[in-house]
Structure formats: structure tokens, C-alpha cells
Amino acid sequence: MGLKKALLAGVAGLAMTASAQAQYSNDGITIGVLTDMSGVYADVGGQGSVVAAQMALEDFGDFNGKPVNLVSADHQNKADIGANIARQWADTDGVDAIFDILNSAVGLAVQQVATEKNIVSMNSGAATTALTNEQCSPNGVHYVYDTYALATGTGGAMVKEGGDSWFFIVADYAFGHALEADTSNAVKNAGGEILGSVRAPLSNQDFSSFLLQAQASGAKVIGLANAGGDTVNSIKQAQEFGIVAAGQSLAGLLIFLTDIHALGLETTAGLTITTGWYWDLNDETRAFSERFAERHNGVKPTMVQAGVYSSVMNYLKAAQDAGTDDGKKVVDQLQTMEINDVFAQGGKIREDGLHFHDMYLAQIKSPEESKGPWDYYNIVSTIPAAEAYQALEDVRCPTLNN
Amino acid sequence: MIEFLGVPLPLFMGQLLIGLINGSFYAVLSLGLALIFGLLNIVNFAHGALYMVGAFVAYLLLQFIGIGYWPALILAPVIVAGLGMLIERFLLRPLHDLDHLYGLLLTFGLALVLEGTFRHFYGVSGMPYSIPDSLAGAQRLMVPTWLTGEDPVFMMALPNYRAWVIVASLIVCTATWILIERTKLGALMRAATEKPDLVRAFGVNVPALITLTYGLGVGLAAFAGVLAAPIYSVNPIMGSNIIIVVFAIVVIGGLGSIGGAIVSGFLLGVIEGITKVFYPEASNVVIFVVMAIVLIVRPAGLFGKGA
């Protein structure tokens, strides 16, 4: 057999294997972790999300006999950069699904690109309900939490405990406004009243002025409709100005494990929060977190990072069962599955793309209760999915109504 | 309750006081910046990063050697000043005869390197640093009777630590002003920048003086960083949040004017505090609005000597 023939045979053989797997474009699956690697949310997702995705790939093993490729990038919290990366990934790198996507503005932009390119956007980090409402998509899944769930969880619980008058300190951009609106509704529905609010510029260092205004309002609860560094600074300074000691309570509406770590328990003890997941829920979550910490400087995973692990696993299962990497078909397949893993029990992906799963109401431990670093939450109660999330009838998703 | 311009008086007084506290940070930072610009003609873009390093040195001293707040208040500025002097000697001096733009670019790059390094090791969420026990607690401040003619009304809880911030910053600002304007060393520093040749002819080591001045300015930034550590979160981007505002304050005070930087630091803190009561959304731009107005009316700044 001459060289030419051998080459031809080789090409023919390759062509045959290629046609045998034609339903997976680019010969297999590639996933992308798009996150904030260096900004205010980098500790919530960031490199930890990449670690979580790697763990999922190892646990899943080969996909139809081939390893799954993983790419990652930093969207710098800018919607245009995030959308460009997503587009490039879809066009030239053969990425089939994008994960994490912390930051609501980036999340909305990337979900749009995913729809255009018919890949999947599995959102763990962004909070806005617009992802499953006005801007919902047959290619999008909203996995860990949304502003509605955070607001009803914490808002409802605080009113029940007697915190029936509220004053908000709001981060002055879309996310803060949405969180304020959702929480106001939750508080009013539970029988509470809103005394006022003040809008603070984003990335503010000093919250004492706003805190004094909240104090002067006489409200029983000061709702912090902000996130990341802004929340950390407001809580730290509220403690310093003796606001909690004087009888007002703080409600942190979006608080991550890493925020508590940064603040220390002396400052945060007693705070009520809503979370989608906690590392110390059961043996399975503890074992997972142990493995994660070994690879990530001893840091326990946040709910976003655990969400990335679970969403990667379930995406791969769905793509395998559907026998395709066609974005819409994989999401359709996901909607038929029940999610039972380290992240959620009995979770369901609804028609609007929301991962409908139980949430948890937690209270931050006092320094005496805590057994050491990362032992921070007392899980007070489980909030059933039906109470935590918007009912499907109320969802304002245009594609659902046809 | 007595009101002032539609705002309850206790709330208004409280905001004034908070403005003064924030002004203390602005004053110490802009003082260092003005010192470096006025005497060395370097636009020190690394100032915010060195403020951050000051806070981190305090944190690291506590974490690894167990050195608490009070020694750190002296040690951290000294360590950072040492770092600053190395920067001046080996990085800035070679650029001394070139256009100012080169110094600006170098310090800007340096700020990015410092922030990136700390971000790599410590993330962005920040590190906890507690208020020293001796300054824990707060005072209940009342609105005095002579102001309202009524019984004293509760105004605000003033944390002891914040009161200390005002005192410490006043002491440091005054001491620095005296050092520059009233002592032999200060006179030499000023002379070395105006007429370096003449000063050298008197047998003074001019390059050493310049290095010392840069170290002093940078040490002030680190001092502000240690002061800030217990109340703001110690994180790698804390400097870039504040540095732009501080630059605006130096411009308002008059580039290079030591006294101007101190006075406008406190003044702008108060203006910002009042804005937070009446129109909080504008509180992050009000300083730049003032800067624009000052530049139109008095291009050399409030206390500038003219170009």
C-alpha cells in the first residue's frame, strides 16, 4: 500500500468517525467558565468557579469516549466584554455552554448571545429576575438564586420576627433597584411597611452618612440592597456606630460566605440571610467542600461555586441523554430531569429557565458557637421552592405565553 | 424637633461631623500628595496603592508577628516610607530630568503592580482588622441646649475610634506643616527643589533630601492606610477608590500648596457629607463639580500661588 492510499484510508476513517458523531459539533463538548476573575466578585466566583468546573469534569469522566474541554475568561464585570467573549467562544472555540457569569448586566448580555448562537447559558452568579422574566430565553438556565428569592426569604422572615418597618440602603444601579423593589413587595405582603430609602453610589467606602439617615428614620430593619464590598462596608460601619446595639436590625439581602469571612463573626453574628446552598448541610456537601478546599487554598465553596459544579454535571448529563449539543434541545432535556445532587434535592428546571429548588434561611453564628474558620451559618429553616420563587403564572416571560 | 433646611437638626449635625472624619483621611492623603508634587514635581499615581499597602502592612504585622494597632501606627508608615525611598532611588531618580509624564506613567504602572500583587494573594473581599480595645465603644452626642433652646436631643453615637481619627490627622497635618514651613530641614527641602545647584554649593546632599521627601509623603499615605484599616475593609482596591478624589482635592487646594491641601481636605469632606443628606446620588460627583468651579474661578486653586 502506497503512501497515498494510506493517507486516503486515514482520511476516510476520520470522516467516518466524524459522521458517526455528527450530532456533536466540533467533535465533542467544550464548556466555558465566564466570571469575574479580578474585581469585586472574584472571591464569590472567579478562580474557585474554574476549580468547581474542573472537579465536575473529572467526576463526570469522558464524554462519549473523549475528554471535555474547559476554557475560562474574565469578563471584568463589563457587559460588552462578556458578550464579546461569549460570541468568540461560540464562533471559533466551539464552546457549547457557558457557566457562572456573575454580574446581572453581563448575565443578560451573555444569555442573549447564547440564544443567538444556540448554545446554553447556565447562570450561577447573576441575581436579576429579568433572566427568567422580560429577557427569558429557551437557551438560558438560572441556577442558584434570584433577587425575588433573596427578597422573599429574608424579607418575609424578618417581618415574621417583628421587623415590620424597613428602611433601605440601595446600591444605585439596576441590581440594587431590583432588590429594593422585590424586598419592598415581600415586606408589604407580609404586613410590614417601608419608611424610606437612600441610594448610595456604587463602590462607596463610607456608609456612615447613609446609616445615620437609616437610624434617624426609626425603622426596625435596615435593608442592605447592595452586594460585595458595599455590603461588607455597610455592616462593618453599622456595628461601629452602634446601630445594631441600639436596637435596629440589619438585613443583608445578598451575602456570600466569603463576605462573612471578610467581616469576621464579631461583626456579623445574628445576621439573617437567605442562601441557595451552604457547604455544611450534610455529609455529601461536606465531602464535596473538603475536596474543593484542598484545591483552592483551603477556602470552602460559595453557593455560586457549588452551583457551577452542579450545573456543569447536569449539563453534561442532559447533553448525553439528548444526544446533541444543540442548545435548545439540551435545555429541553434539562427540563425533563430532576436534579438530585450535592447542590439541590428535587430541583427542577422550569419552562422559564429557572432552577426551581429549595432555599435556606440562615443566621450567622456567634464567635462562641463557631468551631473555626468557615463554620459560619446556622440553617434556621428550609424555604420550599414554591415559597422562595415566583410562581410560574406570575412570570413575565414573553416566549412562555405563545 | 428643630429642623434645618428641611432636615432634622441632629441628623444634619451628625452628617457635618462625619464629613469632618472623612475629611481627615482626605487631608492626610492629599497632604502627602501635595508634598511630593510641590517639592519633587512628581504626580504620584502610586499614592492610593501605597495607602493600601500601609493598611496591609498593619494587617500582616498583626497576623504574622502579633504586633497590634498602636505599634503598627508607627511601624507601618516607616516600612512603607522605606519602600518609597527605594522606589525613588532606583525607579524615579533615573526619570528626574525627563518630562513629568514619565514619572506619572511609572507611578501609575507601579500602582497596578502593587494592587495586582495583593489581589493575587488576598483576593478582593478584604481582610478583617479590629478597632483597638482602648478605642472601642462610642460616645452619645447630644445637640447642645444653647443651639436649640430646648432640652438636649440625641444627635448621634460617635465611635471613639472616629474621634481619634480626627485628632490623629490634625496632629499629623500640623506636625508636617511645621516641619516643612518652620524648620531648618523643611527650609532645605524647599530650597533643594527651587535652586538645587545653590543648595548643593552649601554642601547639602540634595539627592538624599529628595529621597527623604518622597519617603515622608509616602509614609503619610501609609499612616492614613493604618488609620483606615479598622473602619474600611482592608482590600487591594481600597486605594483606587479614594485616589481620584484625593487628586481633585489637591487641585482644589492649589497644586503643591501644603496648607491648601490640608484645609481643602477637611472642607471637601464636609461638603461631601452635606451632599449625602440632601442629594445622596450626587455625593460621588460633588467634589468634581467643586473642582470644575474652582478651576474656572481660580485656576491656580484656592491656595495656589499662581502658575
XYZ file of C-alpha atoms in Angstrom, chain A residues 36-44 172 197-217 228-229 232-233 236-237 239-243 246 258-264 266-267 297, chain B residues 8 11 14-15 18-19 21-22 51 119 122-131 137-138 154-159 161-162 228-235 237-239 241-242 272-273 276-278 280-284:
106
model
C -15.170 37.976 37.415
C -11.527 36.997 37.914
C -10.210 40.228 39.411
C -12.995 42.574 40.531
C -15.408 42.831 43.465
C -16.987 39.405 42.891
C -13.773 37.463 42.221
C -13.918 35.657 45.582
C -17.558 34.689 45.116
C -27.610 52.955 42.905
C -34.673 54.554 51.303
C -31.420 56.211 50.326
C -29.484 55.478 47.139
C -25.730 55.255 47.647
C -23.249 55.372 44.763
C -21.708 52.000 43.835
C -18.302 51.117 45.384
C -18.669 53.597 48.213
C -16.128 53.486 51.066
C -18.040 55.287 53.752
C -21.597 54.372 54.594
C -21.838 56.204 57.904
C -23.885 59.076 56.444
C -26.410 56.693 54.956
C -26.507 54.626 58.131
C -27.262 57.711 60.228
C -30.152 58.541 57.899
C -31.418 54.998 58.317
C -31.086 55.379 62.083
C -32.960 58.689 62.060
C -35.842 57.023 60.172
C -19.881 42.577 47.751
C -17.637 45.299 49.170
C -19.123 44.477 53.829
C -18.514 48.180 54.487
C -18.816 46.937 59.453
C -19.747 50.574 59.928
C -21.527 47.855 64.008
C -19.107 50.679 64.691
C -21.832 53.327 65.008
C -23.694 51.118 67.450
C -26.759 50.856 65.229
C -29.289 50.497 69.705
C -16.705 34.954 51.660
C -18.289 38.248 52.847
C -18.785 36.759 56.314
C -15.189 35.533 56.259
C -14.004 39.050 55.445
C -16.131 40.695 58.143
C -15.468 38.251 60.974
C -17.899 39.551 65.905
C -19.378 41.946 63.369
C -6.203 27.346 49.237
C -33.807 67.338 61.424
C -29.173 64.427 61.594
C -24.217 64.259 62.617
C -23.505 64.498 58.908
C -18.975 62.513 59.609
C -17.870 64.818 56.819
C -13.982 62.438 59.742
C -13.826 61.604 56.037
C -2.160 53.837 51.221
C -5.147 40.820 44.762
C -5.528 38.062 49.247
C -8.487 38.253 46.846
C -10.772 41.237 46.779
C -13.172 40.617 49.675
C -10.860 42.220 52.181
C -9.302 41.247 55.484
C -10.776 41.864 58.918
C -8.904 44.275 61.207
C -10.435 45.212 64.544
C -10.600 48.523 66.300
C -17.171 51.935 72.194
C -18.883 55.183 71.353
C -29.754 62.788 70.880
C -27.604 63.582 67.856
C -25.524 60.532 67.061
C -23.303 57.876 68.538
C -19.756 58.973 67.800
C -17.459 55.936 67.837
C -12.221 55.456 67.049
C -13.627 58.013 64.613
C -8.431 53.399 57.750
C -7.784 49.698 58.367
C -10.218 49.248 61.295
C -13.132 51.095 59.663
C -12.945 50.380 55.940
C -12.291 46.857 54.733
C -8.593 46.192 54.114
C -8.652 45.205 50.463
C -8.667 48.081 45.671
C -9.260 50.413 48.628
C -6.682 52.842 47.252
C -11.437 54.066 45.180
C -10.084 57.068 47.013
C -19.451 65.721 50.616
C -21.113 64.897 53.953
C -25.177 62.933 51.341
C -28.118 64.391 53.284
C -29.695 66.499 50.576
C -27.084 61.324 48.113
C -26.944 60.239 44.459
C -24.614 63.167 43.760
C -22.228 62.521 46.639
C -19.613 60.890 44.435
